[in-house]
mmCIF file of C-alpha atoms and ligand atoms in Angstrom:
data_model
loop_
_atom_site.group_PDB
_atom_site.id
_atom_site.type_symbol
_atom_site.label_atom_id
_atom_site.label_comp_id
_atom_site.label_asym_id
_atom_site.label_seq_id
_atom_site.Cartn_x
_atom_site.Cartn_y
_atom_site.Cartn_z
ATOM 1 C CA MET A 1 46.601 -76.689 -90.360
ATOM 2 C CA LYS A 2 49.475 -74.869 -88.506
ATOM 3 C CA VAL A 3 47.993 -71.844 -85.686
ATOM 4 C CA LEU A 4 50.598 -69.810 -84.703
ATOM 5 C CA VAL A 5 49.249 -68.253 -81.474
ATOM 6 C CA THR A 6 51.452 -65.106 -80.054
ATOM 7 C CA GLY A 7 50.988 -64.131 -75.619
ATOM 8 C CA SER A 8 50.744 -67.782 -74.849
ATOM 9 C CA ASN A 9 51.795 -66.811 -71.430
ATOM 10 C CA GLY A 10 48.679 -64.973 -71.009
ATOM 11 C CA LEU A 11 45.139 -65.808 -69.915
ATOM 12 C CA LEU A 12 44.048 -66.716 -73.250
ATOM 13 C CA GLY A 13 46.876 -67.454 -75.185
ATOM 14 C CA GLN A 14 47.079 -70.606 -72.341
ATOM 15 C CA LYS A 15 43.971 -71.866 -72.731
ATOM 16 C CA LEU A 16 44.723 -71.748 -76.836
ATOM 17 C CA THR A 17 47.231 -73.780 -76.283
ATOM 18 C CA ASP A 18 44.844 -75.854 -73.912
ATOM 19 C CA LEU A 19 42.563 -76.166 -76.473
ATOM 20 C CA TYR A 20 44.813 -76.598 -79.900
ATOM 21 C CA ARG A 21 47.671 -79.252 -78.551
ATOM 22 C CA THR A 22 44.942 -82.182 -78.131
ATOM 23 C CA LYS A 23 43.891 -81.553 -81.602
ATOM 24 C CA ALA A 24 45.352 -84.374 -83.618
ATOM 25 C CA ASP A 25 45.140 -82.302 -86.611
ATOM 26 C CA VAL A 26 46.431 -78.583 -85.628
ATOM 27 C CA GLU A 27 49.791 -77.825 -85.344
ATOM 28 C CA LEU A 28 50.767 -75.269 -82.912
ATOM 29 C CA ILE A 29 53.376 -72.716 -82.679
ATOM 30 C CA ALA A 30 52.940 -71.347 -79.111
ATOM 31 C CA THR A 31 54.736 -68.346 -78.748
ATOM 32 C CA ALA A 32 55.708 -65.843 -75.917
ATOM 33 C CA ARG A 33 58.249 -63.363 -74.680
ATOM 34 C CA GLY A 34 60.807 -64.752 -72.315
ATOM 35 C CA GLU A 35 60.355 -68.279 -70.999
ATOM 36 C CA ASP A 36 57.758 -70.267 -71.660
ATOM 37 C CA ARG A 37 55.131 -70.361 -68.092
ATOM 38 C CA TYR A 38 52.751 -72.895 -69.930
ATOM 39 C CA ALA A 39 52.023 -76.358 -67.369
ATOM 40 C CA HIS A 40 52.136 -79.010 -69.712
ATOM 41 C CA LYS A 41 55.202 -78.650 -72.373
ATOM 42 C CA THR A 42 53.822 -81.658 -74.815
ATOM 43 C CA GLY A 43 51.796 -81.244 -77.677
ATOM 44 C CA TYR A 44 53.216 -77.867 -79.380
ATOM 45 C CA ILE A 45 56.144 -75.992 -80.386
ATOM 46 C CA PHE A 46 57.316 -73.199 -78.555
ATOM 47 C CA GLU A 47 59.191 -69.998 -79.766
ATOM 48 C CA THR A 48 60.339 -66.911 -77.970
ATOM 49 C CA LEU A 49 58.516 -64.228 -79.626
ATOM 50 C CA ASP A 50 58.680 -60.678 -78.638
ATOM 51 C CA ILE A 51 55.905 -59.037 -80.742
ATOM 52 C CA THR A 52 57.516 -55.611 -80.896
ATOM 53 C CA GLU A 53 60.325 -56.346 -82.506
ATOM 54 C CA GLN A 54 59.622 -56.665 -86.634
ATOM 55 C CA ALA A 55 62.543 -58.848 -87.289
ATOM 56 C CA GLN A 56 61.604 -61.470 -84.716
ATOM 57 C CA VAL A 57 57.968 -61.348 -85.899
ATOM 58 C CA VAL A 58 59.434 -61.622 -89.635
ATOM 59 C CA ALA A 59 61.707 -64.786 -88.699
ATOM 60 C CA VAL A 60 59.700 -66.704 -86.424
ATOM 61 C CA LEU A 61 56.128 -66.946 -88.918
ATOM 62 C CA THR A 62 58.263 -66.866 -91.983
ATOM 63 C CA LYS A 63 59.837 -70.064 -90.456
ATOM 64 C CA HIS A 64 56.552 -71.844 -89.675
ATOM 65 C CA LYS A 65 54.205 -70.169 -92.456
ATOM 66 C CA PRO A 66 51.591 -70.988 -89.987
ATOM 67 C CA ASP A 67 47.873 -71.275 -91.764
ATOM 68 C CA VAL A 68 46.430 -68.795 -88.770
ATOM 69 C CA VAL A 69 48.005 -66.200 -86.823
ATOM 70 C CA ILE A 70 46.024 -65.986 -83.088
ATOM 71 C CA ASN A 71 47.560 -62.210 -82.057
ATOM 72 C CA THR A 72 46.665 -62.680 -77.969
ATOM 73 C CA ALA A 73 49.265 -60.478 -76.980
ATOM 74 C CA ALA A 74 48.682 -56.660 -75.767
ATOM 75 C CA MET A 75 49.096 -54.474 -73.112
ATOM 76 C CA THR A 76 46.079 -55.472 -70.991
ATOM 77 C CA ASN A 77 46.249 -53.041 -68.091
ATOM 78 C CA VAL A 78 43.968 -50.424 -68.912
ATOM 79 C CA ASP A 79 45.653 -47.795 -65.759
ATOM 80 C CA VAL A 80 48.809 -49.096 -67.201
ATOM 81 C CA CYS A 81 48.018 -47.753 -70.761
ATOM 82 C CA GLU A 82 47.009 -44.409 -69.293
ATOM 83 C CA SER A 83 50.635 -43.958 -68.056
ATOM 84 C CA ASP A 84 52.196 -45.211 -70.779
ATOM 85 C CA TYR A 85 51.268 -44.152 -74.109
ATOM 86 C CA GLU A 86 54.897 -45.267 -75.514
ATOM 87 C CA GLY A 87 54.542 -48.602 -74.739
ATOM 88 C CA CYS A 88 50.821 -49.318 -75.219
ATOM 89 C CA ASP A 89 51.105 -47.894 -79.139
ATOM 90 C CA ALA A 90 54.495 -49.816 -79.213
ATOM 91 C CA LEU A 91 52.526 -53.322 -78.233
ATOM 92 C CA ASN A 92 48.627 -52.639 -79.238
ATOM 93 C CA VAL A 93 49.687 -50.750 -82.103
ATOM 94 C CA ASP A 94 52.856 -51.124 -83.906
ATOM 95 C CA ALA A 95 53.298 -54.423 -83.213
ATOM 96 C CA VAL A 96 50.016 -55.274 -84.986
ATOM 97 C CA ASN A 97 51.288 -53.142 -87.708
ATOM 98 C CA TYR A 98 54.445 -56.070 -88.598
ATOM 99 C CA LEU A 99 51.519 -58.958 -87.864
ATOM 100 C CA VAL A 100 49.971 -57.625 -90.895
ATOM 101 C CA THR A 101 52.567 -56.650 -92.871
ATOM 102 C CA THR A 102 54.360 -60.319 -92.496
ATOM 103 C CA CYS A 103 50.675 -62.149 -92.604
ATOM 104 C CA ASN A 104 50.149 -60.656 -96.248
ATOM 105 C CA ALA A 105 53.724 -62.066 -97.086
ATOM 106 C CA ILE A 106 53.247 -65.393 -96.236
ATOM 107 C CA GLY A 107 49.249 -65.859 -96.768
ATOM 108 C CA ALA A 108 48.364 -65.973 -93.527
ATOM 109 C CA HIS A 109 44.642 -65.470 -91.953
ATOM 110 C CA LEU A 110 44.868 -63.212 -88.830
ATOM 111 C CA VAL A 111 42.554 -63.567 -85.813
ATOM 112 C CA HIS A 112 42.794 -60.555 -83.814
ATOM 113 C CA ILE A 113 41.413 -59.754 -80.569
ATOM 114 C CA SER A 114 40.244 -56.497 -79.646
ATOM 115 C CA THR A 115 38.412 -54.916 -76.669
ATOM 116 C CA ASP A 116 34.586 -53.335 -75.818
ATOM 117 C CA PHE A 117 36.666 -50.323 -74.604
ATOM 118 C CA ILE A 118 36.892 -49.377 -78.034
ATOM 119 C CA PHE A 119 33.398 -47.831 -77.130
ATOM 120 C CA ASP A 120 31.852 -44.472 -74.333
ATOM 121 C CA GLY A 121 29.202 -46.737 -72.768
ATOM 122 C CA THR A 122 26.442 -45.107 -73.246
ATOM 123 C CA HIS A 123 24.433 -48.384 -73.817
ATOM 124 C CA GLY A 124 24.745 -51.698 -74.097
ATOM 125 C CA PRO A 125 24.826 -54.207 -75.008
ATOM 126 C CA VAL A 126 25.814 -53.825 -78.284
ATOM 127 C CA LEU A 127 26.294 -54.911 -81.778
ATOM 128 C CA GLU A 128 29.198 -55.562 -83.723
ATOM 129 C CA ASN A 129 27.990 -52.409 -86.031
ATOM 130 C CA GLU A 130 28.587 -50.073 -83.592
ATOM 131 C CA GLU A 131 30.112 -46.457 -83.426
ATOM 132 C CA PRO A 132 33.236 -47.251 -81.310
ATOM 133 C CA LYS A 133 34.536 -43.961 -79.415
ATOM 134 C CA PRO A 134 37.253 -44.942 -76.930
ATOM 135 C CA LEU A 135 37.703 -43.511 -73.483
ATOM 136 C CA SER A 136 40.836 -44.535 -72.490
ATOM 137 C CA TYR A 137 44.508 -44.615 -74.132
ATOM 138 C CA TYR A 138 43.990 -48.423 -74.090
ATOM 139 C CA GLY A 139 40.331 -48.282 -75.772
ATOM 140 C CA LEU A 140 42.439 -45.838 -78.129
ATOM 141 C CA SER A 141 45.058 -48.394 -78.995
ATOM 142 C CA LYS A 142 43.122 -51.109 -79.471
ATOM 143 C CA LEU A 143 41.056 -48.897 -82.273
ATOM 144 C CA LYS A 144 43.887 -48.250 -83.811
ATOM 145 C CA ALA A 145 44.921 -51.395 -84.284
ATOM 146 C CA GLU A 146 41.476 -52.654 -85.687
ATOM 147 C CA ASN A 147 42.102 -49.604 -88.473
ATOM 148 C CA ILE A 148 45.386 -51.310 -89.279
ATOM 149 C CA ILE A 149 43.697 -54.544 -89.502
ATOM 150 C CA GLN A 150 40.554 -53.650 -92.138
ATOM 151 C CA ASN A 151 42.588 -51.762 -94.012
ATOM 152 C CA GLN A 152 44.948 -54.038 -95.362
ATOM 153 C CA SER A 153 44.145 -56.547 -98.118
ATOM 154 C CA ILE A 154 44.953 -59.727 -96.076
ATOM 155 C CA ASN A 155 42.157 -62.192 -94.338
ATOM 156 C CA TRP A 156 41.936 -61.211 -90.854
ATOM 157 C CA CYS A 157 39.019 -61.636 -88.292
ATOM 158 C CA ILE A 158 38.263 -59.349 -85.576
ATOM 159 C CA LEU A 159 37.028 -60.632 -82.611
ATOM 160 C CA ARG A 160 35.926 -58.385 -79.914
ATOM 161 C CA THR A 161 35.424 -59.611 -76.229
ATOM 162 C CA VAL A 162 34.517 -58.038 -72.831
ATOM 163 C CA LEU A 163 35.692 -58.750 -69.385
ATOM 164 C CA VAL A 164 37.873 -62.146 -69.178
ATOM 165 C CA TYR A 165 37.768 -64.205 -66.310
ATOM 166 C CA GLY A 166 39.482 -68.005 -65.500
ATOM 167 C CA VAL A 167 42.430 -69.180 -64.158
ATOM 168 C CA VAL A 168 45.857 -70.941 -65.036
ATOM 169 C CA SER A 169 48.744 -71.604 -64.032
ATOM 170 C CA ASP A 170 51.359 -68.905 -63.639
ATOM 171 C CA MET A 171 49.119 -66.142 -64.289
ATOM 172 C CA SER A 172 50.416 -62.644 -65.904
ATOM 173 C CA ARG A 173 47.617 -60.899 -63.958
ATOM 174 C CA SER A 174 44.317 -61.831 -62.293
ATOM 175 C CA ASN A 175 40.994 -61.138 -62.925
ATOM 176 C CA ILE A 176 37.574 -59.796 -61.612
ATOM 177 C CA VAL A 177 36.751 -63.411 -60.481
ATOM 178 C CA LEU A 178 39.676 -64.594 -59.092
ATOM 179 C CA TRP A 179 40.015 -61.146 -57.254
ATOM 180 C CA ALA A 180 37.055 -60.970 -55.382
ATOM 181 C CA LYS A 181 37.029 -64.881 -54.534
ATOM 182 C CA ASN A 182 40.202 -64.338 -52.911
ATOM 183 C CA ASN A 183 39.575 -61.025 -51.276
ATOM 184 C CA LEU A 184 36.525 -62.054 -49.872
ATOM 185 C CA GLU A 185 38.094 -65.481 -48.775
ATOM 186 C CA GLN A 186 40.619 -63.273 -46.698
ATOM 187 C CA GLY A 187 37.679 -61.190 -45.295
ATOM 188 C CA LYS A 188 38.495 -58.066 -47.016
ATOM 189 C CA ASN A 189 35.763 -55.370 -47.462
ATOM 190 C CA LEU A 190 35.700 -54.786 -51.324
ATOM 191 C CA ASN A 191 34.421 -50.973 -52.966
ATOM 192 C CA VAL A 192 32.622 -52.878 -56.383
ATOM 193 C CA VAL A 193 31.048 -50.289 -58.851
ATOM 194 C CA GLY A 194 27.308 -50.921 -59.313
ATOM 195 C CA ASP A 195 27.372 -48.242 -62.951
ATOM 196 C CA GLN A 196 29.178 -50.487 -65.135
ATOM 197 C CA PHE A 197 27.439 -53.100 -66.574
ATOM 198 C CA ARG A 198 29.488 -56.145 -68.804
ATOM 199 C CA THR A 199 28.748 -59.706 -70.525
ATOM 200 C CA PRO A 200 31.115 -61.222 -68.774
ATOM 201 C CA THR A 201 33.260 -63.961 -70.591
ATOM 202 C CA LEU A 202 34.821 -67.334 -70.034
ATOM 203 C CA ALA A 203 38.336 -67.515 -70.816
ATOM 204 C CA GLU A 204 37.625 -70.951 -72.972
ATOM 205 C CA ASP A 205 34.470 -69.688 -74.380
ATOM 206 C CA LEU A 206 36.828 -66.726 -75.745
ATOM 207 C CA ALA A 207 39.395 -69.358 -76.518
ATOM 208 C CA GLN A 208 36.782 -71.518 -78.462
ATOM 209 C CA GLY A 209 35.565 -68.286 -80.157
ATOM 210 C CA CYS A 210 39.409 -68.183 -81.666
ATOM 211 C CA PHE A 211 39.019 -71.827 -82.499
ATOM 212 C CA LEU A 212 35.797 -71.493 -84.405
ATOM 213 C CA ALA A 213 37.002 -68.422 -86.174
ATOM 214 C CA ALA A 214 40.334 -70.087 -87.223
ATOM 215 C CA SER A 215 38.816 -73.240 -88.205
ATOM 216 C CA GLN A 216 36.636 -71.548 -91.015
ATOM 217 C CA LYS A 217 38.985 -69.114 -91.675
ATOM 218 C CA ALA A 218 36.070 -66.557 -90.975
ATOM 219 C CA LYS A 219 36.393 -62.460 -91.777
ATOM 220 C CA GLY A 220 34.899 -59.605 -90.576
ATOM 221 C CA ILE A 221 34.465 -58.304 -86.907
ATOM 222 C CA PHE A 222 32.798 -60.516 -84.070
ATOM 223 C CA ASN A 223 32.043 -60.361 -80.807
ATOM 224 C CA ILE A 224 33.085 -63.087 -78.748
ATOM 225 C CA SER A 225 31.824 -62.526 -74.549
ATOM 226 C CA GLY A 226 29.486 -64.803 -72.510
ATOM 227 C CA SER A 227 25.701 -63.903 -72.596
ATOM 228 C CA ASP A 228 24.488 -63.142 -69.222
ATOM 229 C CA PHE A 229 24.507 -59.136 -68.794
ATOM 230 C CA MET A 230 24.900 -57.663 -65.341
ATOM 231 C CA SER A 231 26.320 -54.824 -63.269
ATOM 232 C CA VAL A 232 29.993 -55.556 -62.054
ATOM 233 C CA PHE A 233 28.507 -55.437 -58.338
ATOM 234 C CA ASP A 234 25.923 -58.291 -59.250
ATOM 235 C CA LEU A 235 28.696 -60.408 -60.860
ATOM 236 C CA VAL A 236 31.016 -60.067 -57.334
ATOM 237 C CA TYR A 237 27.461 -60.912 -55.761
ATOM 238 C CA ARG A 238 27.407 -64.192 -57.697
ATOM 239 C CA VAL A 239 31.008 -64.952 -56.917
ATOM 240 C CA ALA A 240 30.117 -64.812 -53.307
ATOM 241 C CA SER A 241 26.984 -66.749 -54.048
ATOM 242 C CA PHE A 242 28.291 -69.307 -55.570
ATOM 243 C CA TRP A 243 31.248 -69.897 -52.789
ATOM 244 C CA LYS A 244 29.180 -69.270 -50.182
ATOM 245 C CA LEU A 245 31.507 -65.577 -49.135
ATOM 246 C CA ASP A 246 30.175 -63.214 -46.732
ATOM 247 C CA LYS A 247 28.451 -60.490 -48.875
ATOM 248 C CA SER A 248 27.994 -58.161 -45.958
ATOM 249 C CA LEU A 249 31.745 -57.428 -47.397
ATOM 250 C CA LEU A 250 29.916 -55.845 -50.382
ATOM 251 C CA ASN A 251 30.167 -52.117 -50.214
ATOM 252 C CA LEU A 252 28.128 -50.690 -53.570
ATOM 253 C CA SER A 253 30.387 -47.983 -55.100
ATOM 254 C CA THR A 254 30.186 -46.088 -58.309
ATOM 255 C CA SER A 255 32.716 -45.045 -60.863
ATOM 256 C CA GLU A 256 32.964 -41.557 -59.373
ATOM 257 C CA GLY A 257 33.862 -43.127 -55.926
ATOM 258 C CA ILE A 258 36.554 -45.378 -57.052
ATOM 259 C CA LYS A 259 39.427 -43.068 -58.521
ATOM 260 C CA GLN A 260 40.979 -45.064 -61.329
ATOM 261 C CA PRO A 261 43.317 -43.420 -64.311
ATOM 262 C CA ALA A 262 41.645 -44.576 -66.928
ATOM 263 C CA LYS A 263 38.156 -44.207 -67.708
ATOM 264 C CA ARG A 264 36.013 -47.364 -67.922
ATOM 265 C CA PRO A 265 32.792 -47.448 -70.697
ATOM 266 C CA PRO A 266 29.875 -47.457 -68.280
ATOM 267 C CA ILE A 267 27.852 -50.081 -70.069
ATOM 268 C CA THR A 268 29.153 -52.374 -72.659
ATOM 269 C CA GLY A 269 28.582 -55.918 -73.116
ATOM 270 C CA PHE A 270 27.648 -57.555 -77.134
ATOM 271 C CA ILE A 271 24.801 -59.183 -78.473
ATOM 272 C CA ILE A 272 26.486 -62.404 -79.461
ATOM 273 C CA ASP A 273 23.913 -63.877 -82.219
ATOM 274 C CA LYS A 274 26.513 -63.841 -85.172
ATOM 275 C CA ALA A 275 28.689 -65.470 -83.992
ATOM 276 C CA LYS A 276 26.240 -67.969 -83.107
ATOM 277 C CA ASN A 277 24.374 -68.106 -85.846
ATOM 278 C CA GLN A 278 27.833 -68.063 -88.064
ATOM 279 C CA LEU A 279 30.835 -69.657 -86.145
ATOM 280 C CA GLY A 280 28.095 -71.745 -84.160
ATOM 281 C CA TYR A 281 29.670 -69.951 -80.866
ATOM 282 C CA GLN A 282 27.497 -71.770 -77.667
ATOM 283 C CA PRO A 283 29.589 -69.789 -74.386
ATOM 284 C CA HIS A 284 28.450 -70.966 -70.910
ATOM 285 C CA SER A 285 26.808 -69.412 -68.168
ATOM 286 C CA PHE A 286 28.038 -67.229 -66.123
ATOM 287 C CA GLU A 287 27.461 -70.096 -63.238
ATOM 288 C CA ASP A 288 28.693 -72.850 -65.329
ATOM 289 C CA GLY A 289 32.302 -70.369 -65.727
ATOM 290 C CA LEU A 290 32.250 -70.225 -61.959
ATOM 291 C CA ALA A 291 31.849 -74.205 -61.906
ATOM 292 C CA LEU A 292 34.709 -74.867 -64.250
ATOM 293 C CA ILE A 293 36.505 -72.278 -62.664
ATOM 294 C CA ASN A 294 35.669 -74.325 -59.407
ATOM 295 C CA GLN A 295 36.995 -77.359 -60.471
ATOM 296 C CA GLN A 296 39.903 -76.404 -62.249
ATOM 297 C CA LEU A 297 41.125 -74.936 -58.424
ATOM 298 C CA LEU A 298 40.069 -78.659 -56.827
ATOM 299 C CA GLY A 299 42.372 -79.675 -59.562
ATOM 300 C CA ASN A 300 39.753 -81.987 -61.255
ATOM 301 C CA LYS A 301 39.946 -80.462 -64.591
HETATM 302 N N1 NAP B 1 41.301 -60.112 -69.931
HETATM 303 C C1 NAP B 1 40.045 -59.118 -70.434
HETATM 304 O O1 NAP B 1 39.611 -58.466 -69.615
HETATM 305 C C2 NAP B 1 40.124 -58.524 -71.451
HETATM 306 C C3 NAP B 1 39.050 -57.729 -72.299
HETATM 307 C C4 NAP B 1 38.564 -57.332 -73.773
HETATM 308 C C5 NAP B 1 39.585 -57.358 -74.301
HETATM 309 N N2 NAP B 1 40.886 -58.203 -73.967
HETATM 310 C C6 NAP B 1 42.148 -58.570 -75.096
HETATM 311 O O2 NAP B 1 42.585 -60.028 -74.962
HETATM 312 C C7 NAP B 1 43.038 -60.578 -75.479
HETATM 313 C C8 NAP B 1 44.150 -61.755 -74.414
HETATM 314 O O3 NAP B 1 43.792 -60.938 -73.530
HETATM 315 P P1 NAP B 1 44.618 -61.979 -72.016
HETATM 316 O O4 NAP B 1 43.240 -61.956 -71.027
HETATM 317 O O5 NAP B 1 45.115 -63.212 -72.385
HETATM 318 O O6 NAP B 1 45.804 -61.263 -70.913
HETATM 319 P P2 NAP B 1 46.979 -60.997 -70.683
HETATM 320 O O7 NAP B 1 46.277 -62.533 -69.305
HETATM 321 O O8 NAP B 1 47.027 -60.013 -70.178
HETATM 322 O O9 NAP B 1 48.286 -62.130 -71.873
HETATM 323 C C9 NAP B 1 48.522 -60.971 -72.597
HETATM 324 C C10 NAP B 1 49.951 -61.614 -73.015
HETATM 325 O O10 NAP B 1 50.598 -60.589 -73.549
HETATM 326 C C11 NAP B 1 52.086 -61.011 -73.642
HETATM 327 N N3 NAP B 1 52.934 -59.810 -73.793
HETATM 328 C C12 NAP B 1 53.021 -58.744 -73.221
HETATM 329 N N4 NAP B 1 54.316 -57.714 -74.359
HETATM 330 C C13 NAP B 1 54.504 -58.841 -75.011
HETATM 331 C C14 NAP B 1 55.357 -58.636 -76.278
HETATM 332 N N5 NAP B 1 56.466 -57.618 -76.455
HETATM 333 N N6 NAP B 1 55.374 -60.252 -76.967
HETATM 334 C C15 NAP B 1 54.556 -60.968 -76.791
HETATM 335 N N7 NAP B 1 54.107 -61.186 -75.966
HETATM 336 C C16 NAP B 1 53.677 -59.997 -75.293
HETATM 337 C C17 NAP B 1 52.059 -61.035 -71.625
HETATM 338 O O11 NAP B 1 52.973 -61.335 -71.552
HETATM 339 P P3 NAP B 1 53.819 -61.615 -70.049
HETATM 340 O O12 NAP B 1 52.783 -62.876 -69.572
HETATM 341 O O13 NAP B 1 55.079 -61.996 -69.861
HETATM 342 O O14 NAP B 1 53.204 -60.438 -69.433
HETATM 343 C C18 NAP B 1 50.813 -61.719 -71.480
HETATM 344 O O15 NAP B 1 51.382 -63.155 -71.452
HETATM 345 C C19 NAP B 1 43.958 -59.216 -75.889
HETATM 346 O O16 NAP B 1 44.385 -58.584 -76.835
HETATM 347 C C20 NAP B 1 43.059 -57.754 -75.016
HETATM 348 O O17 NAP B 1 43.713 -56.793 -74.840
HETATM 349 C C21 NAP B 1 41.052 -58.669 -73.338
#
């Protein structure tokens, strides 16, 4: 099987490279805009691919004719999307259209990653058939992409995920676990919201979800997240407990108290039974996820 990954320098992209490059029966084509930033340069082919350039999408996909394309590339900074509608649409919507059209032309199966931010967050955890109602431009852009994919005749699956955490080398951006750990280690006070609830997702688990969906050429929408439902404050508290950091630095705050350009849905989180039953997906517990990161930071894994 040939698998092409977009956005291979990102958190999920690097975890997919970790996973696929050691699989003897899979040929991995890792693609990213610019240089390859993955640490170990063996076991896969690398191609530069900016997915907002339709000609590049057509050229690279037609050259390699993958069986499956996993689209991890996106404008993922929710607040940047709120101030750059054009850039957000170019990457999160138009580029998905190019991928869909080209997958259609070469007969590839598209695995696309979406988000809990397509929901308004009045309640949770939610199932796959929950009615979308985005509060932010990022959420709207990801919903537009979902609609483009679902209205096409290609084979597709959409994997929706929640608050992804993990560690890779040369990261595009940080995530909640590393942010909390690093700041608490430096003795900084942190204002953390107690009124947003999530099922945080270990990046390895999301990569495993992509692998299972790609291997089975799964069709439809799947929730792929962790199974532990918690407030963001609870999450950070558990990070502090795990690394034995000073919890008195944590100030319980509200979404109203922390001014952010883009609105966040208060309560999301996913029910993941469909992925467990149909794909065989089994995520780590949150504390097991932290233990894995700890090993990686110590250089043991
Ligand atoms: N992270 C979360 O909490 C979260 C939650 C829900 C859903 N998701 C979804 O999960 C997916 C993976 O997210 P992630 O956490 O791995 O994000 P990430 O670490 O920000 O990775 C996104 C990657 O996309 C790349 N990219 C940006 N513009 C590109 C372009 N024009 N062409 C090709 N690649 C481009 C970025 O490249 P550079 O490295 O050069 O910037 C980056 O490596 C995304 O679809 C995201 O919407 C993420």
